[in-house]
PDB file of C-alpha atoms and ligand atoms in Angstrom:
ATOM      1  CA  MET A   1       1.031 -44.529  37.092  1.00 68.00           C
ATOM      2  CA  SER A   2       2.702 -47.919  37.165  1.00 90.00           C
ATOM      3  CA  ALA A   3       5.988 -47.629  39.002  1.00 97.00           C
ATOM      4  CA  LEU A   4       9.288 -49.094  37.871  1.00 98.00           C
ATOM      5  CA  ILE A   5      10.703 -51.177  40.735  1.00 98.00           C
ATOM      6  CA  LEU A   6      14.431 -50.512  40.952  1.00 98.00           C
ATOM      7  CA  CYS A   7      15.823 -53.938  41.799  1.00 98.00           C
ATOM      8  CA  GLY A   8      19.102 -53.756  43.700  1.00 98.00           C
ATOM      9  CA  LYS A   9      19.462 -57.520  43.529  1.00 98.00           C
ATOM     10  CA  THR A  10      19.655 -57.339  39.721  1.00 98.00           C
ATOM     11  CA  VAL A  11      22.047 -54.363  39.722  1.00 98.00           C
ATOM     12  CA  SER A  12      24.323 -55.891  42.379  1.00 98.00           C
ATOM     13  CA  LYS A  13      24.482 -59.158  40.381  1.00 98.00           C
ATOM     14  CA  ASN A  14      25.469 -57.145  37.327  1.00 98.00           C
ATOM     15  CA  VAL A  15      28.239 -55.336  39.276  1.00 98.00           C
ATOM     16  CA  LYS A  16      29.524 -58.646  40.675  1.00 98.00           C
ATOM     17  CA  ASN A  17      29.427 -60.355  37.271  1.00 98.00           C
ATOM     18  CA  ASN A  18      31.501 -57.539  35.793  1.00 98.00           C
ATOM     19  CA  LEU A  19      33.985 -57.927  38.636  1.00 98.00           C
ATOM     20  CA  LYS A  20      34.511 -61.616  37.871  1.00 98.00           C
ATOM     21  CA  SER A  21      36.458 -60.937  34.685  1.00 97.00           C
ATOM     22  CA  GLU A  22      38.528 -58.212  36.385  1.00 97.00           C
ATOM     23  CA  ILE A  23      39.363 -60.598  39.224  1.00 98.00           C
ATOM     24  CA  ALA A  24      40.374 -63.285  36.711  1.00 98.00           C
ATOM     25  CA  ILE A  25      42.741 -60.826  34.971  1.00 97.00           C
ATOM     26  CA  LEU A  26      44.312 -59.849  38.304  1.00 98.00           C
ATOM     27  CA  LYS A  27      44.700 -63.472  39.355  1.00 98.00           C
ATOM     28  CA  ALA A  28      46.407 -64.297  36.047  1.00 97.00           C
ATOM     29  CA  LYS A  29      48.953 -61.631  37.024  1.00 97.00           C
ATOM     30  CA  GLY A  30      49.434 -63.183  40.466  1.00 97.00           C
ATOM     31  CA  ILE A  31      47.257 -60.712  42.374  1.00 98.00           C
ATOM     32  CA  VAL A  32      44.415 -62.040  44.541  1.00 98.00           C
ATOM     33  CA  PRO A  33      42.239 -59.098  45.694  1.00 98.00           C
ATOM     34  CA  SER A  34      42.230 -59.314  49.486  1.00 98.00           C
ATOM     35  CA  LEU A  35      40.172 -57.664  52.180  1.00 98.00           C
ATOM     36  CA  ALA A  36      40.698 -57.546  55.953  1.00 98.00           C
ATOM     37  CA  VAL A  37      37.511 -57.043  57.967  1.00 98.00           C
ATOM     38  CA  VAL A  38      37.874 -56.117  61.629  1.00 98.00           C
ATOM     39  CA  LEU A  39      34.918 -56.768  63.906  1.00 98.00           C
ATOM     40  CA  VAL A  40      35.022 -55.648  67.530  1.00 98.00           C
ATOM     41  CA  GLY A  41      32.352 -56.735  70.008  1.00 98.00           C
ATOM     42  CA  ASP A  42      29.070 -58.554  69.549  1.00 96.00           C
ATOM     43  CA  ASN A  43      26.634 -56.150  67.854  1.00 95.00           C
ATOM     44  CA  PRO A  44      24.227 -58.633  66.170  1.00 91.00           C
ATOM     45  CA  ALA A  45      23.585 -56.436  63.103  1.00 91.00           C
ATOM     46  CA  SER A  46      27.349 -56.038  62.567  1.00 95.00           C
ATOM     47  CA  HIS A  47      27.796 -59.813  62.704  1.00 95.00           C
ATOM     48  CA  VAL A  48      25.132 -60.246  59.998  1.00 93.00           C
ATOM     49  CA  TYR A  49      26.758 -57.575  57.765  1.00 94.00           C
ATOM     50  CA  VAL A  50      30.198 -59.086  58.193  1.00 97.00           C
ATOM     51  CA  ARG A  51      28.950 -62.603  57.420  1.00 97.00           C
ATOM     52  CA  ASN A  52      27.332 -61.309  54.234  1.00 96.00           C
ATOM     53  CA  LYS A  53      30.543 -59.538  53.219  1.00 97.00           C
ATOM     54  CA  GLN A  54      32.525 -62.733  53.766  1.00 97.00           C
ATOM     55  CA  LYS A  55      30.026 -64.732  51.702  1.00 97.00           C
ATOM     56  CA  ALA A  56      30.080 -62.256  48.805  1.00 98.00           C
ATOM     57  CA  ALA A  57      33.894 -62.244  48.789  1.00 98.00           C
ATOM     58  CA  GLU A  58      34.046 -66.055  48.740  1.00 98.00           C
ATOM     59  CA  GLU A  59      31.582 -66.244  45.850  1.00 98.00           C
ATOM     60  CA  LEU A  60      33.750 -63.893  43.797  1.00 98.00           C
ATOM     61  CA  GLY A  61      37.111 -65.404  44.702  1.00 98.00           C
ATOM     62  CA  ILE A  62      38.196 -62.379  46.725  1.00 98.00           C
ATOM     63  CA  TYR A  63      40.327 -63.407  49.705  1.00 98.00           C
ATOM     64  CA  SER A  64      38.630 -62.042  52.801  1.00 98.00           C
ATOM     65  CA  VAL A  65      39.604 -62.509  56.424  1.00 98.00           C
ATOM     66  CA  THR A  66      37.317 -61.521  59.276  1.00 98.00           C
ATOM     67  CA  MET A  67      39.237 -60.710  62.450  1.00 98.00           C
ATOM     68  CA  GLN A  68      36.995 -60.810  65.502  1.00 98.00           C
ATOM     69  CA  TYR A  69      37.882 -59.212  68.812  1.00 98.00           C
ATOM     70  CA  ASP A  70      36.299 -58.950  72.208  1.00 98.00           C
ATOM     71  CA  ALA A  71      34.373 -55.738  73.014  1.00 98.00           C
ATOM     72  CA  SER A  72      37.054 -54.945  75.633  1.00 98.00           C
ATOM     73  CA  MET A  73      39.757 -54.444  72.957  1.00 98.00           C
ATOM     74  CA  SER A  74      41.780 -51.307  73.731  1.00 98.00           C
ATOM     75  CA  GLN A  75      42.356 -48.395  71.360  1.00 98.00           C
ATOM     76  CA  ASP A  76      46.115 -49.100  71.471  1.00 98.00           C
ATOM     77  CA  VAL A  77      45.706 -52.718  70.408  1.00 98.00           C
ATOM     78  CA  LEU A  78      43.272 -51.740  67.648  1.00 98.00           C
ATOM     79  CA  ASN A  79      45.635 -48.995  66.434  1.00 98.00           C
ATOM     80  CA  ARG A  80      48.512 -51.478  66.294  1.00 98.00           C
ATOM     81  CA  LEU A  81      46.386 -53.958  64.367  1.00 98.00           C
ATOM     82  CA  ILE A  82      45.538 -51.277  61.795  1.00 98.00           C
ATOM     83  CA  ASP A  83      49.220 -50.341  61.495  1.00 98.00           C
ATOM     84  CA  GLU A  84      50.061 -54.004  60.798  1.00 98.00           C
ATOM     85  CA  LEU A  85      47.293 -54.305  58.193  1.00 98.00           C
ATOM     86  CA  ASN A  86      48.418 -51.054  56.539  1.00 98.00           C
ATOM     87  CA  ALA A  87      51.913 -52.518  56.190  1.00 98.00           C
ATOM     88  CA  ASP A  88      50.752 -55.984  55.083  1.00 98.00           C
ATOM     89  CA  GLU A  89      51.056 -56.129  51.283  1.00 97.00           C
ATOM     90  CA  HIS A  90      48.654 -59.069  51.102  1.00 97.00           C
ATOM     91  CA  PHE A  91      45.683 -56.862  51.958  1.00 98.00           C
ATOM     92  CA  HIS A  92      44.369 -54.317  49.455  1.00 98.00           C
ATOM     93  CA  GLY A  93      41.434 -53.234  51.583  1.00 98.00           C
ATOM     94  CA  ILE A  94      40.816 -52.733  55.309  1.00 98.00           C
ATOM     95  CA  LEU A  95      37.349 -52.372  56.773  1.00 98.00           C
ATOM     96  CA  VAL A  96      36.677 -51.801  60.459  1.00 98.00           C
ATOM     97  CA  GLN A  97      33.000 -52.540  61.027  1.00 98.00           C
ATOM     98  CA  LEU A  98      31.061 -49.682  62.640  1.00 97.00           C
ATOM     99  CA  PRO A  99      29.688 -48.950  65.146  1.00 96.00           C
ATOM    100  CA  LEU A 100      32.580 -49.668  67.509  1.00 98.00           C
ATOM    101  CA  PRO A 101      32.118 -50.169  71.269  1.00 98.00           C
ATOM    102  CA  LYS A 102      31.710 -46.782  72.979  1.00 97.00           C
ATOM    103  CA  HIS A 103      35.202 -46.605  74.518  1.00 98.00           C
ATOM    104  CA  LEU A 104      36.839 -46.748  71.075  1.00 98.00           C
ATOM    105  CA  ASN A 105      37.311 -43.608  69.011  1.00 98.00           C
ATOM    106  CA  GLU A 106      35.840 -44.154  65.531  1.00 98.00           C
ATOM    107  CA  ASN A 107      37.431 -41.057  64.008  1.00 98.00           C
ATOM    108  CA  GLU A 108      40.866 -42.110  65.210  1.00 98.00           C
ATOM    109  CA  VAL A 109      40.324 -45.564  63.694  1.00 98.00           C
ATOM    110  CA  ILE A 110      39.073 -44.216  60.362  1.00 98.00           C
ATOM    111  CA  GLN A 111      42.040 -41.830  60.104  1.00 98.00           C
ATOM    112  CA  ARG A 112      44.552 -44.525  60.954  1.00 98.00           C
ATOM    113  CA  ILE A 113      43.596 -46.711  57.968  1.00 98.00           C
ATOM    114  CA  SER A 114      45.841 -45.941  54.998  1.00 98.00           C
ATOM    115  CA  PRO A 115      43.858 -43.968  52.363  1.00 98.00           C
ATOM    116  CA  ASP A 116      45.301 -46.472  49.835  1.00 98.00           C
ATOM    117  CA  LYS A 117      43.352 -49.269  51.571  1.00 98.00           C
ATOM    118  CA  ASP A 118      40.283 -47.249  52.583  1.00 98.00           C
ATOM    119  CA  VAL A 119      37.714 -49.349  50.679  1.00 98.00           C
ATOM    120  CA  ASP A 120      34.952 -47.882  52.884  1.00 98.00           C
ATOM    121  CA  GLY A 121      35.767 -44.384  51.577  1.00 98.00           C
ATOM    122  CA  PHE A 122      35.495 -42.937  55.098  1.00 98.00           C
ATOM    123  CA  HIS A 123      39.020 -41.472  55.469  1.00 98.00           C
ATOM    124  CA  PRO A 124      39.186 -37.649  55.330  1.00 98.00           C
ATOM    125  CA  VAL A 125      41.549 -37.942  52.336  1.00 98.00           C
ATOM    126  CA  SER A 126      38.941 -40.018  50.451  1.00 98.00           C
ATOM    127  CA  VAL A 127      36.145 -37.616  51.444  1.00 98.00           C
ATOM    128  CA  GLY A 128      38.237 -34.581  50.438  1.00 98.00           C
ATOM    129  CA  LYS A 129      39.027 -36.086  47.031  1.00 98.00           C
ATOM    130  CA  LEU A 130      35.346 -36.850  46.508  1.00 98.00           C
ATOM    131  CA  VAL A 131      34.444 -33.206  47.223  1.00 98.00           C
ATOM    132  CA  LEU A 132      37.087 -32.069  44.744  1.00 98.00           C
ATOM    133  CA  GLY A 133      35.794 -34.458  42.080  1.00 98.00           C
ATOM    134  CA  GLN A 134      38.994 -36.519  42.096  1.00 98.00           C
ATOM    135  CA  ASP A 135      39.241 -40.268  41.630  1.00 97.00           C
ATOM    136  CA  THR A 136      38.924 -41.959  45.033  1.00 98.00           C
ATOM    137  CA  PHE A 137      37.213 -44.693  47.014  1.00 98.00           C
ATOM    138  CA  VAL A 138      33.567 -43.707  47.469  1.00 98.00           C
ATOM    139  CA  SER A 139      31.479 -44.786  50.437  1.00 98.00           C
ATOM    140  CA  CYS A 140      29.763 -48.000  49.322  1.00 98.00           C
ATOM    141  CA  THR A 141      26.065 -47.213  49.875  1.00 98.00           C
ATOM    142  CA  PRO A 142      26.038 -43.876  47.966  1.00 98.00           C
ATOM    143  CA  ALA A 143      28.212 -45.475  45.272  1.00 98.00           C
ATOM    144  CA  GLY A 144      25.579 -48.224  45.069  1.00 98.00           C
ATOM    145  CA  VAL A 145      22.779 -45.677  44.651  1.00 99.00           C
ATOM    146  CA  MET A 146      24.695 -44.155  41.712  1.00 98.00           C
ATOM    147  CA  GLU A 147      24.975 -47.630  40.130  1.00 98.00           C
ATOM    148  CA  ILE A 148      21.206 -48.110  40.439  1.00 98.00           C
ATOM    149  CA  LEU A 149      20.557 -44.745  38.745  1.00 98.00           C
ATOM    150  CA  LYS A 150      22.977 -45.593  35.907  1.00 98.00           C
ATOM    151  CA  PHE A 151      21.613 -49.120  35.421  1.00 98.00           C
ATOM    152  CA  TYR A 152      18.061 -47.820  35.011  1.00 98.00           C
ATOM    153  CA  ASN A 153      19.187 -44.816  32.978  1.00 98.00           C
ATOM    154  CA  ILE A 154      17.842 -42.291  35.488  1.00 98.00           C
ATOM    155  CA  ASP A 155      20.088 -39.305  34.796  1.00 98.00           C
ATOM    156  CA  PRO A 156      20.122 -36.736  37.635  1.00 98.00           C
ATOM    157  CA  SER A 157      21.571 -34.056  35.322  1.00 98.00           C
ATOM    158  CA  GLY A 158      19.607 -30.814  35.707  1.00 98.00           C
ATOM    159  CA  LYS A 159      17.163 -32.442  38.119  1.00 98.00           C
ATOM    160  CA  ASN A 160      16.227 -31.372  41.623  1.00 99.00           C
ATOM    161  CA  VAL A 161      17.436 -34.034  44.049  1.00 99.00           C
ATOM    162  CA  VAL A 162      16.513 -33.929  47.726  1.00 99.00           C
ATOM    163  CA  ILE A 163      18.441 -36.063  50.202  1.00 99.00           C
ATOM    164  CA  ILE A 164      16.921 -36.628  53.642  1.00 99.00           C
ATOM    165  CA  GLY A 165      19.708 -37.376  56.125  1.00 98.00           C
ATOM    166  CA  ARG A 166      23.177 -35.862  56.572  1.00 98.00           C
ATOM    167  CA  SER A 167      25.224 -38.838  57.830  1.00 98.00           C
ATOM    168  CA  ASN A 168      28.908 -39.165  56.969  1.00 97.00           C
ATOM    169  CA  ILE A 169      28.249 -42.618  55.474  1.00 97.00           C
ATOM    170  CA  VAL A 170      25.286 -41.787  53.206  1.00 98.00           C
ATOM    171  CA  GLY A 171      23.907 -38.223  53.120  1.00 98.00           C
ATOM    172  CA  LYS A 172      27.137 -36.253  52.783  1.00 98.00           C
ATOM    173  CA  PRO A 173      28.843 -38.465  50.157  1.00 98.00           C
ATOM    174  CA  MET A 174      25.545 -38.736  48.261  1.00 98.00           C
ATOM    175  CA  LEU A 175      25.383 -34.932  48.080  1.00 98.00           C
ATOM    176  CA  ASN A 176      28.990 -34.732  46.927  1.00 98.00           C
ATOM    177  CA  LEU A 177      28.480 -37.300  44.167  1.00 98.00           C
ATOM    178  CA  LEU A 178      25.340 -35.757  42.748  1.00 98.00           C
ATOM    179  CA  TYR A 179      26.377 -32.133  42.201  1.00 98.00           C
ATOM    180  CA  GLN A 180      29.695 -33.010  40.501  1.00 98.00           C
ATOM    181  CA  LYS A 181      30.344 -31.980  36.909  1.00 98.00           C
ATOM    182  CA  ALA A 182      30.276 -35.582  35.734  1.00 98.00           C
ATOM    183  CA  THR A 183      28.110 -38.073  33.873  1.00 97.00           C
ATOM    184  CA  TYR A 184      25.072 -39.175  35.846  1.00 97.00           C
ATOM    185  CA  ALA A 185      25.527 -36.207  38.212  1.00 98.00           C
ATOM    186  CA  ASN A 186      25.104 -32.437  37.548  1.00 98.00           C
ATOM    187  CA  ALA A 187      22.044 -32.335  39.810  1.00 98.00           C
ATOM    188  CA  THR A 188      20.805 -29.453  41.942  1.00 98.00           C
ATOM    189  CA  VAL A 189      20.959 -31.019  45.373  1.00 98.00           C
ATOM    190  CA  THR A 190      19.259 -30.103  48.642  1.00 98.00           C
ATOM    191  CA  ILE A 191      20.040 -31.877  51.886  1.00 98.00           C
ATOM    192  CA  CYS A 192      17.353 -32.020  54.587  1.00 98.00           C
ATOM    193  CA  HIS A 193      17.899 -33.118  58.192  1.00 98.00           C
ATOM    194  CA  THR A 194      16.360 -33.155  61.653  1.00 97.00           C
ATOM    195  CA  ARG A 195      16.500 -29.360  61.930  1.00 98.00           C
ATOM    196  CA  THR A 196      14.973 -28.661  58.508  1.00 98.00           C
ATOM    197  CA  LYS A 197      11.818 -26.606  59.145  1.00 98.00           C
ATOM    198  CA  ASP A 198       9.561 -28.037  56.450  1.00 98.00           C
ATOM    199  CA  ILE A 199      10.980 -31.136  54.747  1.00 98.00           C
ATOM    200  CA  ALA A 200       7.844 -31.590  52.602  1.00 98.00           C
ATOM    201  CA  ALA A 201       8.281 -28.089  51.100  1.00 98.00           C
ATOM    202  CA  HIS A 202      11.611 -29.335  49.699  1.00 98.00           C
ATOM    203  CA  THR A 203      10.580 -32.852  48.691  1.00 99.00           C
ATOM    204  CA  LYS A 204       7.541 -31.517  46.792  1.00 98.00           C
ATOM    205  CA  GLN A 205       9.983 -29.746  44.424  1.00 98.00           C
ATOM    206  CA  ALA A 206      12.106 -32.863  43.939  1.00 99.00           C
ATOM    207  CA  ASP A 207      12.459 -35.007  40.815  1.00 99.00           C
ATOM    208  CA  ILE A 208      14.426 -37.553  42.854  1.00 99.00           C
ATOM    209  CA  VAL A 209      14.216 -38.085  46.635  1.00 99.00           C
ATOM    210  CA  ILE A 210      16.892 -40.116  48.423  1.00 99.00           C
ATOM    211  CA  VAL A 211      15.803 -40.949  51.946  1.00 98.00           C
ATOM    212  CA  ALA A 212      18.430 -42.025  54.486  1.00 98.00           C
ATOM    213  CA  ALA A 213      16.940 -40.875  57.765  1.00 98.00           C
ATOM    214  CA  GLY A 214      16.915 -44.143  59.742  1.00 97.00           C
ATOM    215  CA  ARG A 215      13.206 -43.820  60.561  1.00 97.00           C
ATOM    216  CA  PRO A 216      10.224 -45.610  58.985  1.00 97.00           C
ATOM    217  CA  HIS A 217       7.593 -43.469  57.218  1.00 96.00           C
ATOM    218  CA  THR A 218       9.920 -40.460  56.904  1.00 98.00           C
ATOM    219  CA  LEU A 219       8.744 -40.006  53.295  1.00 98.00           C
ATOM    220  CA  THR A 220       5.040 -40.319  52.523  1.00 98.00           C
ATOM    221  CA  ALA A 221       2.961 -39.829  49.360  1.00 98.00           C
ATOM    222  CA  ASP A 222       1.689 -36.374  50.394  1.00 98.00           C
ATOM    223  CA  MET A 223       5.303 -35.116  50.452  1.00 98.00           C
ATOM    224  CA  VAL A 224       6.151 -35.760  46.772  1.00 98.00           C
ATOM    225  CA  LYS A 225       4.982 -34.757  43.316  1.00 98.00           C
ATOM    226  CA  GLU A 226       3.564 -37.193  40.776  1.00 98.00           C
ATOM    227  CA  GLY A 227       6.270 -39.095  38.867  1.00 98.00           C
ATOM    228  CA  VAL A 228       9.069 -38.667  41.417  1.00 98.00           C
ATOM    229  CA  VAL A 229      11.877 -41.235  41.716  1.00 99.00           C
ATOM    230  CA  VAL A 230      12.343 -42.505  45.290  1.00 99.00           C
ATOM    231  CA  ILE A 231      15.544 -44.147  46.500  1.00 99.00           C
ATOM    232  CA  ASP A 232      15.079 -45.631  49.960  1.00 98.00           C
ATOM    233  CA  VAL A 233      18.315 -46.249  51.852  1.00 98.00           C
ATOM    234  CA  GLY A 234      16.637 -47.144  55.164  1.00 97.00           C
ATOM    235  CA  ILE A 235      16.450 -50.597  56.713  1.00 95.00           C
ATOM    236  CA  ASN A 236      14.353 -50.691  59.893  1.00 94.00           C
ATOM    237  CA  ARG A 237      13.113 -53.648  61.890  1.00 91.00           C
ATOM    238  CA  ILE A 238       9.502 -53.244  62.948  1.00 93.00           C
ATOM    239  CA  GLU A 239       7.516 -55.613  65.137  1.00 94.00           C
ATOM    240  CA  ASP A 240       5.342 -57.893  63.046  1.00 93.00           C
ATOM    241  CA  PRO A 241       3.576 -60.755  64.819  1.00 95.00           C
ATOM    242  CA  THR A 242       2.371 -62.149  61.465  1.00 94.00           C
ATOM    243  CA  THR A 243       5.925 -63.225  60.568  1.00 94.00           C
ATOM    244  CA  GLU A 244       7.838 -66.202  61.981  1.00 92.00           C
ATOM    245  CA  LYS A 245      10.676 -63.989  63.260  1.00 90.00           C
ATOM    246  CA  GLY A 246       8.251 -61.533  64.877  1.00 93.00           C
ATOM    247  CA  TYR A 247       9.574 -58.593  62.879  1.00 93.00           C
ATOM    248  CA  SER A 248       9.737 -57.375  59.300  1.00 93.00           C
ATOM    249  CA  LEU A 249      12.104 -55.044  57.461  1.00 94.00           C
ATOM    250  CA  VAL A 250      10.863 -51.715  56.160  1.00 96.00           C
ATOM    251  CA  GLY A 251      12.603 -48.718  54.651  1.00 98.00           C
ATOM    252  CA  ASP A 252      12.347 -45.018  55.481  1.00 98.00           C
ATOM    253  CA  ALA A 253       9.720 -44.450  52.787  1.00 98.00           C
ATOM    254  CA  ASP A 254       6.070 -45.497  52.893  1.00 98.00           C
ATOM    255  CA  TYR A 255       6.484 -47.895  49.962  1.00 98.00           C
ATOM    256  CA  GLU A 256       2.837 -48.960  49.657  1.00 97.00           C
ATOM    257  CA  GLY A 257       1.528 -45.402  49.904  1.00 98.00           C
ATOM    258  CA  LEU A 258       4.045 -44.048  47.382  1.00 98.00           C
ATOM    259  CA  LEU A 259       3.716 -46.810  44.799  1.00 98.00           C
ATOM    260  CA  SER A 260       0.836 -45.261  42.840  1.00 97.00           C
ATOM    261  CA  LYS A 261       2.479 -41.808  42.730  1.00 98.00           C
ATOM    262  CA  VAL A 262       6.133 -42.498  41.862  1.00 98.00           C
ATOM    263  CA  SER A 263       7.667 -43.274  38.466  1.00 98.00           C
ATOM    264  CA  ALA A 264      10.307 -45.484  40.100  1.00 98.00           C
ATOM    265  CA  ILE A 265      11.149 -46.701  43.606  1.00 98.00           C
ATOM    266  CA  THR A 266      13.584 -49.042  45.362  1.00 98.00           C
ATOM    267  CA  PRO A 267      11.970 -51.734  47.527  1.00 98.00           C
ATOM    268  CA  VAL A 268      13.152 -52.693  51.026  1.00 98.00           C
ATOM    269  CA  PRO A 269      14.581 -55.275  51.230  1.00 96.00           C
ATOM    270  CA  GLY A 270      16.128 -55.878  47.800  1.00 97.00           C
ATOM    271  CA  GLY A 271      16.753 -52.255  46.789  1.00 98.00           C
ATOM    272  CA  VAL A 272      19.798 -50.304  47.956  1.00 98.00           C
ATOM    273  CA  GLY A 273      20.783 -52.954  50.555  1.00 96.00           C
ATOM    274  CA  PRO A 274      22.442 -55.481  48.212  1.00 97.00           C
ATOM    275  CA  MET A 275      24.410 -52.681  46.518  1.00 98.00           C
ATOM    276  CA  THR A 276      26.572 -51.820  49.548  1.00 98.00           C
ATOM    277  CA  ILE A 277      28.398 -55.138  49.607  1.00 98.00           C
ATOM    278  CA  ALA A 278      28.736 -55.256  45.813  1.00 98.00           C
ATOM    279  CA  MET A 279      30.419 -51.836  45.887  1.00 98.00           C
ATOM    280  CA  LEU A 280      32.729 -52.934  48.708  1.00 98.00           C
ATOM    281  CA  MET A 281      33.830 -55.826  46.507  1.00 98.00           C
ATOM    282  CA  LYS A 282      34.318 -53.386  43.624  1.00 98.00           C
ATOM    283  CA  ASN A 283      36.441 -51.037  45.770  1.00 98.00           C
ATOM    284  CA  THR A 284      38.591 -53.985  46.881  1.00 98.00           C
ATOM    285  CA  VAL A 285      39.177 -55.045  43.260  1.00 98.00           C
ATOM    286  CA  ILE A 286      39.978 -51.426  42.275  1.00 98.00           C
ATOM    287  CA  SER A 287      42.486 -51.230  45.128  1.00 98.00           C
ATOM    288  CA  ALA A 288      44.146 -54.497  44.055  1.00 98.00           C
ATOM    289  CA  GLY A 289      44.267 -53.263  40.446  1.00 97.00           C
ATOM    290  CA  ARG A 290      46.126 -50.115  41.466  1.00 95.00           C
ATOM    291  CA  ILE A 291      49.193 -52.251  42.217  1.00 85.00           C
ATOM    292  CA  LEU A 292      49.610 -52.779  38.481  1.00 82.00           C
ATOM    293  CA  SER A 293      49.780 -49.051  37.813  1.00 80.00           C
ATOM    294  CA  LYS A 294      52.283 -48.336  40.607  1.00 71.00           C
TER     295      LYS A 294
HETATM  296  N1  LIG B 301      28.326 -50.298  59.461  1.00 83.46           N
HETATM  297  C1  LIG B 301      27.196 -50.166  58.720  1.00 83.46           C
HETATM  298  N2  LIG B 301      27.519 -49.954  57.416  1.00 83.46           N
HETATM  299  C2  LIG B 301      28.869 -49.937  57.354  1.00 83.46           C
HETATM  300  C3  LIG B 301      29.792 -49.774  56.280  1.00 83.46           C
HETATM  301  O1  LIG B 301      29.436 -49.560  55.111  1.00 83.46           O
HETATM  302  N3  LIG B 301      31.109 -49.840  56.614  1.00 83.46           N
HETATM  303  C4  LIG B 301      31.536 -50.037  57.900  1.00 83.46           C
HETATM  304  N4  LIG B 301      32.855 -50.076  58.127  1.00 83.46           N
HETATM  305  N5  LIG B 301      30.705 -50.197  58.911  1.00 83.46           N
HETATM  306  C5  LIG B 301      29.386 -50.153  58.636  1.00 83.46           C
END
């Protein structure tokens, strides 16, 4: 079977192109969509993510400010900063890059951000609305997976979907999107995790497998049926002396091994990865647009 490669670069470009006209309309009405990104400490991966977010915002004409703080920043100072950003009408979205240094309480930070500016979709109010099927900001990576499915006309309705991974950022919102009574949803969803006894017994029944486990080779060809759709959310660095950098990026699925068995699969890199930032831009534009309906 020749597999359809689900290209996140193409889908993210499409999302961003659609945003351009919405941004132009907002600007004509005097509204410049604006995002505040807070980065605490010197986690190298976080610095890369934040740089990419800044670049994407600049390309689209979204005003984005990255506020960088030393790893020693106190919870009090961070809380006060969030309070100021909540009250600052210039900003429509606030994103505090995770993970935070260990002494800072991530839950406290997430809950302090106003749900009206929660473009990450992490606030309990956003999560609760998602569960209830109400309009809300949706966590960007799962929202990006839904865009990929729609773009390639892969309708999960009536299908068995297995998600591997139960994180707050991917697994849980992914589950809550897919079972909803809504277009491109209505799936029967199973969530597998580190305590699942026999993950393969579940994935073998799946029409679509979404793997977000944070571990290379979590999903292999012997674990799926012929014609399955595989969405790989993982990005792992593995040592690779054949490359200049000494490492290469792989997903959570054994891409090469699965290729001859799947009907469609996302590559890593270039699959789900580019979608996260595109959806963050989309959430920021949606937040700015809400001012008009207030
Ligand atoms: N760290 C890794 N991914 C994300 C994300 O989507 N949002 C935030 N705030 N931090 C992250």
